[in-house]
mmCIF file of C-alpha atoms and ligand atoms in Angstrom:
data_model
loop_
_atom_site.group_PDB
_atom_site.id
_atom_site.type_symbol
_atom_site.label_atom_id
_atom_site.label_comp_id
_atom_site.label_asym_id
_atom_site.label_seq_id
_atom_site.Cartn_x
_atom_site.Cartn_y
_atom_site.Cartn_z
ATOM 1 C CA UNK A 1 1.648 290.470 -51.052
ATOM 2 C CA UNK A 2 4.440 289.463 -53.246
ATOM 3 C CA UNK A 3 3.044 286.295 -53.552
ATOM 4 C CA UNK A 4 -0.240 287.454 -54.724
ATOM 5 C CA UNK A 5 1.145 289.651 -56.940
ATOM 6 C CA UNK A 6 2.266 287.131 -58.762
ATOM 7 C CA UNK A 7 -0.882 285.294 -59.096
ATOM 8 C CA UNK A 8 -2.431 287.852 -60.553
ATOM 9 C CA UNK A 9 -0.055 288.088 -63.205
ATOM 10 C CA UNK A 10 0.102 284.622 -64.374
ATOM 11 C CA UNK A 11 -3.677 284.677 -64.098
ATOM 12 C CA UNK A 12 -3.781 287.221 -66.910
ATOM 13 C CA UNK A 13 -1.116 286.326 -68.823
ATOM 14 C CA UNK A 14 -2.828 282.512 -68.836
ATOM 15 C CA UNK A 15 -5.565 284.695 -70.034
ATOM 16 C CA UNK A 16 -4.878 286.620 -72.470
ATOM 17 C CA UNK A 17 -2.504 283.536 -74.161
ATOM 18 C CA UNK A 18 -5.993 281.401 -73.700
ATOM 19 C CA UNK A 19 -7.863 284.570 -75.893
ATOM 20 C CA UNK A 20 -5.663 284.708 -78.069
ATOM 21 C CA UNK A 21 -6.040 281.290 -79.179
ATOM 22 C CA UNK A 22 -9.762 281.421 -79.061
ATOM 23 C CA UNK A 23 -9.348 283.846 -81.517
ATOM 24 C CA UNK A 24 -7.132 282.133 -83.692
ATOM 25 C CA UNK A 25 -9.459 279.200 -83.954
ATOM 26 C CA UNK A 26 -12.139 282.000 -85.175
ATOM 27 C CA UNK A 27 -10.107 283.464 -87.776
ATOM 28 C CA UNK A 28 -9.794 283.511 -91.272
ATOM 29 C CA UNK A 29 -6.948 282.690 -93.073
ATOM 30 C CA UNK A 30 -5.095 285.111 -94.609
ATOM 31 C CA UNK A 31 -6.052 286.761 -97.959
ATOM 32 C CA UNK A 32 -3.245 285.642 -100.090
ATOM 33 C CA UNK A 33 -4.171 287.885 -103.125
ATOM 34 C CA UNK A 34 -6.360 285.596 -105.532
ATOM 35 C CA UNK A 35 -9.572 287.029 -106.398
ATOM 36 C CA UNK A 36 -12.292 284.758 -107.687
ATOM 37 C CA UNK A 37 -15.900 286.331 -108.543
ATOM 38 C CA UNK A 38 -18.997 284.700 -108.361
ATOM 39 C CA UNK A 39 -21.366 285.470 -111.253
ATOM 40 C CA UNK A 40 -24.965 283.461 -110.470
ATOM 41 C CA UNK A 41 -27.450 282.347 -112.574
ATOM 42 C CA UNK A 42 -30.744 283.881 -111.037
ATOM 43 C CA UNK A 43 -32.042 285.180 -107.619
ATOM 44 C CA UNK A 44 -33.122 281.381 -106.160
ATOM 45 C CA UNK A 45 -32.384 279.403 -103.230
ATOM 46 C CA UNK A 46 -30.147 276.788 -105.474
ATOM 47 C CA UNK A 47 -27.657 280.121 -105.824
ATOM 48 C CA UNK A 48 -27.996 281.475 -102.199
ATOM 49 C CA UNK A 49 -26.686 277.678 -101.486
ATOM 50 C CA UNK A 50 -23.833 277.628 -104.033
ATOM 51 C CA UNK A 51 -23.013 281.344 -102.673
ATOM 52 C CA UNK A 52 -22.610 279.822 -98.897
ATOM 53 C CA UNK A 53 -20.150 277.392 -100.117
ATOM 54 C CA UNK A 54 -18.330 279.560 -101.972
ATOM 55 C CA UNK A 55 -17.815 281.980 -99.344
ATOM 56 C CA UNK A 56 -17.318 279.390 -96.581
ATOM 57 C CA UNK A 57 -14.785 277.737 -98.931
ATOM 58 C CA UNK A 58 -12.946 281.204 -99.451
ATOM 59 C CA UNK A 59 -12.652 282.234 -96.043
ATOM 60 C CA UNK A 60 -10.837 279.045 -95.146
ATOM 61 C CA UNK A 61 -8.637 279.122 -98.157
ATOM 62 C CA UNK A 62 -7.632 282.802 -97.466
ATOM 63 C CA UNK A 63 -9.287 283.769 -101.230
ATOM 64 C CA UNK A 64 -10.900 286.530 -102.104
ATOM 65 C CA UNK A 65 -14.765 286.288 -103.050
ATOM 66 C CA UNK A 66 -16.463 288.487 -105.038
ATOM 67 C CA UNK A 67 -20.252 287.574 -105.439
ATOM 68 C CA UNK A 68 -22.025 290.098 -108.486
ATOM 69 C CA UNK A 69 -25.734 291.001 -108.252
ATOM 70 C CA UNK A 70 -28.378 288.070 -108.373
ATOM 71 C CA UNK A 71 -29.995 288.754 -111.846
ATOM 72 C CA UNK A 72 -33.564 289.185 -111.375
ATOM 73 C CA UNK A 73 -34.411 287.142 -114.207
ATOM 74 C CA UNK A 74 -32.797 284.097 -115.968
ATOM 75 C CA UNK A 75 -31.100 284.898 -119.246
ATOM 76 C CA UNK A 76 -27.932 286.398 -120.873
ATOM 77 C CA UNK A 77 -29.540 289.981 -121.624
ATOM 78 C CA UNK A 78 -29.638 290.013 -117.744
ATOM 79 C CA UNK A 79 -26.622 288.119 -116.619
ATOM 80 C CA UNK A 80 -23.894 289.736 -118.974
ATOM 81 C CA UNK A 81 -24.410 293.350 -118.337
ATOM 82 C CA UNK A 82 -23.648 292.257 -114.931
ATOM 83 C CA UNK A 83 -21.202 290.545 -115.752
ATOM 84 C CA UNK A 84 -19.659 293.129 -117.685
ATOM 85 C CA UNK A 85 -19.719 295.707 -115.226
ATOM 86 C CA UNK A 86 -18.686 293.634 -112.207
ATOM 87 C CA UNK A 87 -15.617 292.801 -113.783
ATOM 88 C CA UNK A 88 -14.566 295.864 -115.237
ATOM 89 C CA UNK A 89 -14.296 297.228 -111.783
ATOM 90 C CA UNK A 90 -10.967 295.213 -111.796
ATOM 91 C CA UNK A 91 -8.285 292.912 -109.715
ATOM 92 C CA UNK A 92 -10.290 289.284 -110.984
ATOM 93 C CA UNK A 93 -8.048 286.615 -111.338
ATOM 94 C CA UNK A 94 -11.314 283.387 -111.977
ATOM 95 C CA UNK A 95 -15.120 283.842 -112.878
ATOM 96 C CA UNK A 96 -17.547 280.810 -111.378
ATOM 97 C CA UNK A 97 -20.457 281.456 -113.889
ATOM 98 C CA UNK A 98 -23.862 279.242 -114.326
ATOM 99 C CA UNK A 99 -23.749 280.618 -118.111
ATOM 100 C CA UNK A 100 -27.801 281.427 -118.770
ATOM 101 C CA UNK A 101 -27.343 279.873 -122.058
ATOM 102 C CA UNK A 102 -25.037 276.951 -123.745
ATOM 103 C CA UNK A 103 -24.295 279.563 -127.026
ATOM 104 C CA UNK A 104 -24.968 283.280 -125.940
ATOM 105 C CA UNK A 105 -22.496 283.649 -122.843
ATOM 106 C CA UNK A 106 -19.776 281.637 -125.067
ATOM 107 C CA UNK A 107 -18.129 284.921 -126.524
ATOM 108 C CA UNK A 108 -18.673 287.374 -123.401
ATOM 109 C CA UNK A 109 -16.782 285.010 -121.584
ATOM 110 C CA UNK A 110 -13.902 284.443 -124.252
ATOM 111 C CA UNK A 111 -13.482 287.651 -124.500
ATOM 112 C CA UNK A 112 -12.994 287.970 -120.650
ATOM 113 C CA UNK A 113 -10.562 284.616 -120.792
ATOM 114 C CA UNK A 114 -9.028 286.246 -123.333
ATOM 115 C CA UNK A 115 -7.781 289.166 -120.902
ATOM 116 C CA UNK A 116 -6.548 286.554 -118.331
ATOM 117 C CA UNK A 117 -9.120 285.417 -116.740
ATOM 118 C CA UNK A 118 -9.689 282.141 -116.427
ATOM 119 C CA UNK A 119 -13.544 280.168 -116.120
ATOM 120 C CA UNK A 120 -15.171 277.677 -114.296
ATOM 121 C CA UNK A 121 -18.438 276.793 -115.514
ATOM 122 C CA UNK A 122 -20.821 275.868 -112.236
ATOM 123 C CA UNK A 123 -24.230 274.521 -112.500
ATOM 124 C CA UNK A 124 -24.574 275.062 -116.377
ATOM 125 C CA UNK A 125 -22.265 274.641 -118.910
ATOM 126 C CA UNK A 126 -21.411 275.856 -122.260
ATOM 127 C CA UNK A 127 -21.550 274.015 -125.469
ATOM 128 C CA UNK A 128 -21.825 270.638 -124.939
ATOM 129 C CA UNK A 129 -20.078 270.725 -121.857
ATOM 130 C CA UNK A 130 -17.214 268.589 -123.058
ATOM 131 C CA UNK A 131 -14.371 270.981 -122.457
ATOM 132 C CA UNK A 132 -11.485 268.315 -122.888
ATOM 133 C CA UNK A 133 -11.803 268.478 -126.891
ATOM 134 C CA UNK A 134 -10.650 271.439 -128.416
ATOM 135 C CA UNK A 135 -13.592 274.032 -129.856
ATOM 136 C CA UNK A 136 -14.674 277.426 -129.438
ATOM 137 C CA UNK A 137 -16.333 277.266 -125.931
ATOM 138 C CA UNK A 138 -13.653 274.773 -124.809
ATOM 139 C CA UNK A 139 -11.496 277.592 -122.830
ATOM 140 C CA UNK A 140 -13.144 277.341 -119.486
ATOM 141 C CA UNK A 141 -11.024 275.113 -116.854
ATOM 142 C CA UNK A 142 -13.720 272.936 -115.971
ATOM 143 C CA UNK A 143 -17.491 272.185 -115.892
ATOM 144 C CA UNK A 144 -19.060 272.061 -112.158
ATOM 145 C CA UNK A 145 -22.356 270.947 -111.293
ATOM 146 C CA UNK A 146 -24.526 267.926 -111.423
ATOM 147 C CA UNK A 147 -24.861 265.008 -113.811
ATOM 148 C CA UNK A 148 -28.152 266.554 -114.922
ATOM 149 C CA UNK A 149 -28.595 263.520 -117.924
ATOM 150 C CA UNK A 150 -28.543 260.830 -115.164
ATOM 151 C CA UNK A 151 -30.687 262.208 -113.055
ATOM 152 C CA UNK A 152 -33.459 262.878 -115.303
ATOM 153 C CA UNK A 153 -33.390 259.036 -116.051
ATOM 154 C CA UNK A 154 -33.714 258.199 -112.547
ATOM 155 C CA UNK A 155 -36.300 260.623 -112.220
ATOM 156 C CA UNK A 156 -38.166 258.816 -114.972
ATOM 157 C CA UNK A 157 -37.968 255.445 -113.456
ATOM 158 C CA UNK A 158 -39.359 256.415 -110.199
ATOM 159 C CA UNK A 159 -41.877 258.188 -111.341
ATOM 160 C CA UNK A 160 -42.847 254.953 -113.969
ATOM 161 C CA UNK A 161 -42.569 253.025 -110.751
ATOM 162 C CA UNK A 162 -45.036 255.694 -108.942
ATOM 163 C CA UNK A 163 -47.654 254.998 -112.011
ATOM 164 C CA UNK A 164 -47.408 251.606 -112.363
ATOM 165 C CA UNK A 165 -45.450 252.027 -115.285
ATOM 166 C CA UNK A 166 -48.435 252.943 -117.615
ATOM 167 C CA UNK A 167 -49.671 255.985 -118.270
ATOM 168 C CA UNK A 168 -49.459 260.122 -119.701
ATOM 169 C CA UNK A 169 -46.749 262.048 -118.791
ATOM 170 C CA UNK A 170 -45.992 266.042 -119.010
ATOM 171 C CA UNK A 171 -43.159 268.173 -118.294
ATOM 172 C CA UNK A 172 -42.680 271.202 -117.111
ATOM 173 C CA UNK A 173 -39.129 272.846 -118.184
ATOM 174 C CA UNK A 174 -37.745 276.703 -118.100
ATOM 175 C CA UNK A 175 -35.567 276.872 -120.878
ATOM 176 C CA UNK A 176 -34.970 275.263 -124.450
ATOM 177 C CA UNK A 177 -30.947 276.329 -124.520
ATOM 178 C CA UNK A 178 -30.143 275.851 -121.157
ATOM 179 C CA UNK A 179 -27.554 272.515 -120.626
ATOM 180 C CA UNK A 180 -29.121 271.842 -116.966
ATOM 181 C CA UNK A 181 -32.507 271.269 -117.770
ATOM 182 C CA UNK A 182 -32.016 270.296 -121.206
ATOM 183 C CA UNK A 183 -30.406 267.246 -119.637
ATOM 184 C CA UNK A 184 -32.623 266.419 -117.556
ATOM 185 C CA UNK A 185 -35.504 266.643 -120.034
ATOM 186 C CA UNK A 186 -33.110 264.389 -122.073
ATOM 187 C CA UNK A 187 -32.738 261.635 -119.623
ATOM 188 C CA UNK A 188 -36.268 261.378 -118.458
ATOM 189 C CA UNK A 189 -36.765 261.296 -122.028
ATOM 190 C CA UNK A 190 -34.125 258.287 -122.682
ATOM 191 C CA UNK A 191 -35.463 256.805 -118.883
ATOM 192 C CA UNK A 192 -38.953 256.445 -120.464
ATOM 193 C CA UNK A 193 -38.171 254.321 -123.539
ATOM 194 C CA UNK A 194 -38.007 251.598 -120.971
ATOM 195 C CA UNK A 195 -41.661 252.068 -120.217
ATOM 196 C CA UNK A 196 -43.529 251.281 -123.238
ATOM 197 C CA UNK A 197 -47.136 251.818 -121.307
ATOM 198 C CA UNK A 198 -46.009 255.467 -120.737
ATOM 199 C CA UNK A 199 -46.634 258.327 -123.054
ATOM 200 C CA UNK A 200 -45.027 261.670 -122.920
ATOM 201 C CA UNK A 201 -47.567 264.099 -123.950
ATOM 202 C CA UNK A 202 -46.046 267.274 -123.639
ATOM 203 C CA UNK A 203 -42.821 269.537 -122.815
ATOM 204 C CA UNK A 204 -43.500 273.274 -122.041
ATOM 205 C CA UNK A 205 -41.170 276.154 -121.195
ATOM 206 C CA UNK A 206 -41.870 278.431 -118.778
ATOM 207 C CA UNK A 207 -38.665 281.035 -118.960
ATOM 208 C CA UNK A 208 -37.880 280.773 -115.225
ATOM 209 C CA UNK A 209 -41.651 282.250 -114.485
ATOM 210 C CA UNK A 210 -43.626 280.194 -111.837
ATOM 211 C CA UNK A 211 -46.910 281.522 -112.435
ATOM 212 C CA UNK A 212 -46.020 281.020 -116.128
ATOM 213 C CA UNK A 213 -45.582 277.245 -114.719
ATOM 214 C CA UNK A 214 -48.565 276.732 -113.020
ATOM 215 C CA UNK A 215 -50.780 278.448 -116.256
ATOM 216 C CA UNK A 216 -48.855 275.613 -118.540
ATOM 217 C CA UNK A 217 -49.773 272.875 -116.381
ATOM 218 C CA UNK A 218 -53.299 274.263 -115.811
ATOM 219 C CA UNK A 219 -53.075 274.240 -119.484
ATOM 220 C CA UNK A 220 -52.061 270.602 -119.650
ATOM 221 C CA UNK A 221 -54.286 268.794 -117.247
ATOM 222 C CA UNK A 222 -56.926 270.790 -119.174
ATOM 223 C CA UNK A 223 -55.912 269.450 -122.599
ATOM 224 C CA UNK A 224 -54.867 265.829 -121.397
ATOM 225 C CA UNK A 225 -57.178 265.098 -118.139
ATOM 226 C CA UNK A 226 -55.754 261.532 -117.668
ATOM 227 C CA UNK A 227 -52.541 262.514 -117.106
ATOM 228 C CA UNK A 228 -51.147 260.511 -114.157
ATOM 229 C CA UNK A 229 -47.710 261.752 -113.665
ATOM 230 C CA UNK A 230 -45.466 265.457 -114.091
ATOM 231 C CA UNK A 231 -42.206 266.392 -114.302
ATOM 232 C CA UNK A 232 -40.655 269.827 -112.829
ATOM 233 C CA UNK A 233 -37.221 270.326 -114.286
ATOM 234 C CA UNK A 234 -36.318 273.083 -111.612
ATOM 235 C CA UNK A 235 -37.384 274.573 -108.766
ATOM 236 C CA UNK A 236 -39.664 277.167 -110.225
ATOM 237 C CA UNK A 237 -41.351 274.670 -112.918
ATOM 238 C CA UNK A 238 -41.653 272.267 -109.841
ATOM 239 C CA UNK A 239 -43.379 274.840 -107.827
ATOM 240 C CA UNK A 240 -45.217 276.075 -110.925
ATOM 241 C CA UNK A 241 -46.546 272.626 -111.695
ATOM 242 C CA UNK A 242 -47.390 271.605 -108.270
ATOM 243 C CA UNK A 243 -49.364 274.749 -107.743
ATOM 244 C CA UNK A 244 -51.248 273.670 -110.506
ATOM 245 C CA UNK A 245 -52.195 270.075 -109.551
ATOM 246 C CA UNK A 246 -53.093 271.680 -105.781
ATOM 247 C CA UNK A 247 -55.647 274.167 -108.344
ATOM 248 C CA UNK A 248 -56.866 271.467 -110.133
ATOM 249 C CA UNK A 249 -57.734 269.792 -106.946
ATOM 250 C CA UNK A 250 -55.722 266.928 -108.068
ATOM 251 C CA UNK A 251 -53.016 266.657 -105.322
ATOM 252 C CA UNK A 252 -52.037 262.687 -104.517
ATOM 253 C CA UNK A 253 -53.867 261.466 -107.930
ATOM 254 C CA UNK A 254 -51.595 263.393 -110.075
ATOM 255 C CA UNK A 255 -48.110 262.665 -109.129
ATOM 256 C CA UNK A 256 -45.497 264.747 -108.778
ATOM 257 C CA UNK A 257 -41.619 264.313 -109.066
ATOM 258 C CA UNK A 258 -39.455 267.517 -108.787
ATOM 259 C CA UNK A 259 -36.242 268.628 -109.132
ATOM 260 C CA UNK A 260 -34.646 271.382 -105.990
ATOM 261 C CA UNK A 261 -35.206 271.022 -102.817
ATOM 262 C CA UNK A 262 -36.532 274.213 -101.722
ATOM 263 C CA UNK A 263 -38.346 274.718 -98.419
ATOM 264 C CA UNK A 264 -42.058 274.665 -100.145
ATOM 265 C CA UNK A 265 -40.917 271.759 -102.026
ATOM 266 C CA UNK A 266 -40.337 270.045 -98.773
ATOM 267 C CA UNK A 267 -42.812 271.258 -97.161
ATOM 268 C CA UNK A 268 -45.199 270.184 -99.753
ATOM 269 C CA UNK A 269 -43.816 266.683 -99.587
ATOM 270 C CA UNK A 270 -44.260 266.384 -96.021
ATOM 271 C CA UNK A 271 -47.970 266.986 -96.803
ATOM 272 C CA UNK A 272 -48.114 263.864 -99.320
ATOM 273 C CA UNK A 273 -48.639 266.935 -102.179
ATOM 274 C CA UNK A 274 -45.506 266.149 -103.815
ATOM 275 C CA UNK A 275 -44.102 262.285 -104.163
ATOM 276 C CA UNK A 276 -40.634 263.087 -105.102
ATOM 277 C CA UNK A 277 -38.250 265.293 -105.363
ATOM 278 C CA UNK A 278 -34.100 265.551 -106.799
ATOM 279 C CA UNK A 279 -31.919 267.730 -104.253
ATOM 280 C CA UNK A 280 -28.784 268.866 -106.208
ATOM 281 C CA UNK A 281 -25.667 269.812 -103.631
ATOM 282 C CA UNK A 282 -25.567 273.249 -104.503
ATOM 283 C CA UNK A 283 -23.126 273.824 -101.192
ATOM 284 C CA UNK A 284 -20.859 271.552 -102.269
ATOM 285 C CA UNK A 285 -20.317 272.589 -106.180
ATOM 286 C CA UNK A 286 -19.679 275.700 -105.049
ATOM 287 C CA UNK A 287 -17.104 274.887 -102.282
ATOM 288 C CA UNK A 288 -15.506 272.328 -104.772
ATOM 289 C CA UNK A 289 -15.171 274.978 -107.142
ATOM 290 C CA UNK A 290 -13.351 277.570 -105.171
ATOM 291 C CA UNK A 291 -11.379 274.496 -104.101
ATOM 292 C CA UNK A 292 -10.012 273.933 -107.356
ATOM 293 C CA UNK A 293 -9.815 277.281 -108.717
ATOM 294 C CA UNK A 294 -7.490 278.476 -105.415
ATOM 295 C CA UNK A 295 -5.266 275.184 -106.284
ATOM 296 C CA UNK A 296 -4.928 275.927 -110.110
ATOM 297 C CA UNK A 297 -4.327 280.020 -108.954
ATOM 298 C CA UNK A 298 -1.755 278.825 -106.701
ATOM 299 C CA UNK A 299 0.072 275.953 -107.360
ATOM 300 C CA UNK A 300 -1.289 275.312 -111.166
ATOM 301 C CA UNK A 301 -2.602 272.126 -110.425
ATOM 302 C CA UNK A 302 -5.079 270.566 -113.647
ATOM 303 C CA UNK A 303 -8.584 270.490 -112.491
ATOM 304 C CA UNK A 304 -10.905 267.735 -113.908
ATOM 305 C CA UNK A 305 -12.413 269.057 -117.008
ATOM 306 C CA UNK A 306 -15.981 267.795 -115.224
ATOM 307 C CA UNK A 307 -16.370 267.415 -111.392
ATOM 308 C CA UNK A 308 -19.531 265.955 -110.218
ATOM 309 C CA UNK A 309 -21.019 266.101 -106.954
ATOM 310 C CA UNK A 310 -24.193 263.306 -106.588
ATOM 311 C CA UNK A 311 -27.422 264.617 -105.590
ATOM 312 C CA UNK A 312 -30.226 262.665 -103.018
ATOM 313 C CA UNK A 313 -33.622 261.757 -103.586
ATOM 314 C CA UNK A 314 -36.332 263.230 -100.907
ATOM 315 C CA UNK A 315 -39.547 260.614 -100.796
ATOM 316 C CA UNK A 316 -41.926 259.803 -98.089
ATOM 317 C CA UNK A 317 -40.170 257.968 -96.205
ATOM 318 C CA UNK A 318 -37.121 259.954 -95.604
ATOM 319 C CA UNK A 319 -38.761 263.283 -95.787
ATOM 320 C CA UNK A 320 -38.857 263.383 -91.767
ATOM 321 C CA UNK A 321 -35.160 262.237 -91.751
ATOM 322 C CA UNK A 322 -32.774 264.828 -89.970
ATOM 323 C CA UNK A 323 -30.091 263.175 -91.680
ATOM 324 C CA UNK A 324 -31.454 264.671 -95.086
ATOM 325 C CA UNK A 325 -32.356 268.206 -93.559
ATOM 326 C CA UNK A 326 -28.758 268.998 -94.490
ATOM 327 C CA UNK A 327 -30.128 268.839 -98.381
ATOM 328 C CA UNK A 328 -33.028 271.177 -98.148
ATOM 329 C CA UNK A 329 -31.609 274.469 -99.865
ATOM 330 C CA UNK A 330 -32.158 277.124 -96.670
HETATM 331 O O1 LIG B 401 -32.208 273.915 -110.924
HETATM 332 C C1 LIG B 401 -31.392 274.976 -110.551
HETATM 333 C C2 LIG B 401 -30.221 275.022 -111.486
HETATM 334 O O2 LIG B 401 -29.568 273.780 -111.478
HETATM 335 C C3 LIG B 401 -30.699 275.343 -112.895
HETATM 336 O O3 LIG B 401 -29.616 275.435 -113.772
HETATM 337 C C4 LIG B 401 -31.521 276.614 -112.909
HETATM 338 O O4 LIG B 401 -32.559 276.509 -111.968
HETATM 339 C C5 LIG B 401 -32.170 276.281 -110.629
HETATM 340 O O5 LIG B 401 -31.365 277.344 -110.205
HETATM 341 C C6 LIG B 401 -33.390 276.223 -109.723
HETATM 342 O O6 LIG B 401 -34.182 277.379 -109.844
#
């Protein structure tokens, strides 16, 4: 009786040691009082991915995340009433902003820095994005996001390579003061010199709208009809445009390179609709961000005034992959 007695008891105590371990593996770390808010550029998929990262990233490090309201739309008369309000509610120690605009988010935000609270630029930057020399939007810590010049040139060579390197071109851009997709309209731009068969015939801006998008492009292939390749600078100018060339019953003859992998993109790709298509690591900028901003709060270590994640190419033959699923933004 004794005996069994005894059983039982180390039973549960084995247990309950065993659950509470479990548990342990499952938990957070501790909150160790730094607060760092999240202030996004729009509503989109590329954001939802950057917010996972964060939040994953914070949990482990034992931060505090504060995400504000998605805007609705894309632009500073959206984003910094947010903004505004979201950090006026107190206790924020780092912003993570995708600034809507390389000029008109540089004084909301110094006025912000100059109460203490210290920037990281994600995804967009301000100014020219060269925070290491000193100017007027040169207080935030560090610039994170892709190399957006770069990839516009490689965007341009494999679509000149798509063409046979001959031929009109037209892009298909959201904003004109914007530093992502002004970069990569300046690459493909700078990518196409070395293609002296190809003409670009046209850039249009499309404010973040996709219908806008697919009206422009409408417009385009209307205006130009031999035009043999497009460029989407983001997801909703890629979806815009591609729309478009599925209207114009021009899908495969027409072809189309675009930038964000979202799930339509993909999709679309796996049809043969869309030849190409840039996936940024929107996951990853955002974990790297909270990454460094917890090691500056805490321990004042210098962050890299520009930290750049790659990005991956989707085509048709690695579409199918399930070693690239892990870059579709979901
Ligand atoms: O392309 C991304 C982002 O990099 C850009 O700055 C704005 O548009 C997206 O969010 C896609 O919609």
């Amino acid at each position: 009786m004794k005996k069994g007695l005894l059983l039982v008891m180390v039973l549960l105590i084995t247990f309950s040691m065993s659950a509470q371990l479990f548990a342990g593996g499952q938990q957070e770390a501790e909150d160790d009082g730094i607060t760092i808010l999240f202030m996004p550029g729009v509503a989109d998929p590329f954001y939802y991915m950057m917010e996972k990262g964060i939040r994953e990233k914070g949990a482990e490090l034992g931060v505090n995340i504060i995400v504000a309201e998605f805007p609705k739309a894309w632009g500073p008369e959206v984003q910094v009433p947010i903004l505004e309000a979201t950090v006026a509610q107190g206790g924020i120690d780092m912003i993570l902003i995708a600034p809507t605009a390389i000029d008109a988010l540089i004084s909301p935000l110094k006025k912000l820095y100059d109460q203490g609270i210290e920037i990281i630029t994600v995804d967009t930057f301000l100014g020219n994005g060269d925070y290491s020399v000193d100017s007027d939007y040169s207080f935030p810590l560090s610039y994170i996001g892709s190399d957006n010049e770069k990839g516009g040139r490689e965007m341009a060579a494999h679509l000149a390579e798509m063409v046979g390197e001959k031929g009109k071109v037209y892009i298909n851009s959201t904003n004109p003061d914007v530093s992502s997709v002004m970069g990569r309209v300046k690459g493909f731009k700078e990518g196409l010199e070395a293609f002296p068969d190809m003409e670009l015939v046209g850039i249009d801006y499309n404010m973040d709208v996709q219908q806008k998008a697919t009206d422009q492009t409408l417009g385009a292939l209307q205006k130009d009809p031999d035009i043999v390749g497009i460029f989407g600078t983001n997801l909703y100018s890629s979806q815009g445009a591609y729309q478009a060339v599925v209207n114009a019953g021009l899908s495969g003859a027409v072809k189309l390179a675009t930038w964000d992998a979202s799930v339509d993109i993909i999709n679309a790709l796996k049809k043969g609709q869309i030849d190409l298509c840039l996936a940024q690591k929107p996951y990853e900028i955002g974990s790297l961000a909270v990454e460094w901003g917890y090691k500056f709060l805490s321990a004042g270590t210098k962050i890299p005034a520009k930290v750049i994640p790659g990005f991956e190419f989707f085509n048709e033959g690695n579409v199918n992959d399930p070693e690239m699923d892990k870059f579709i933004y979901k």
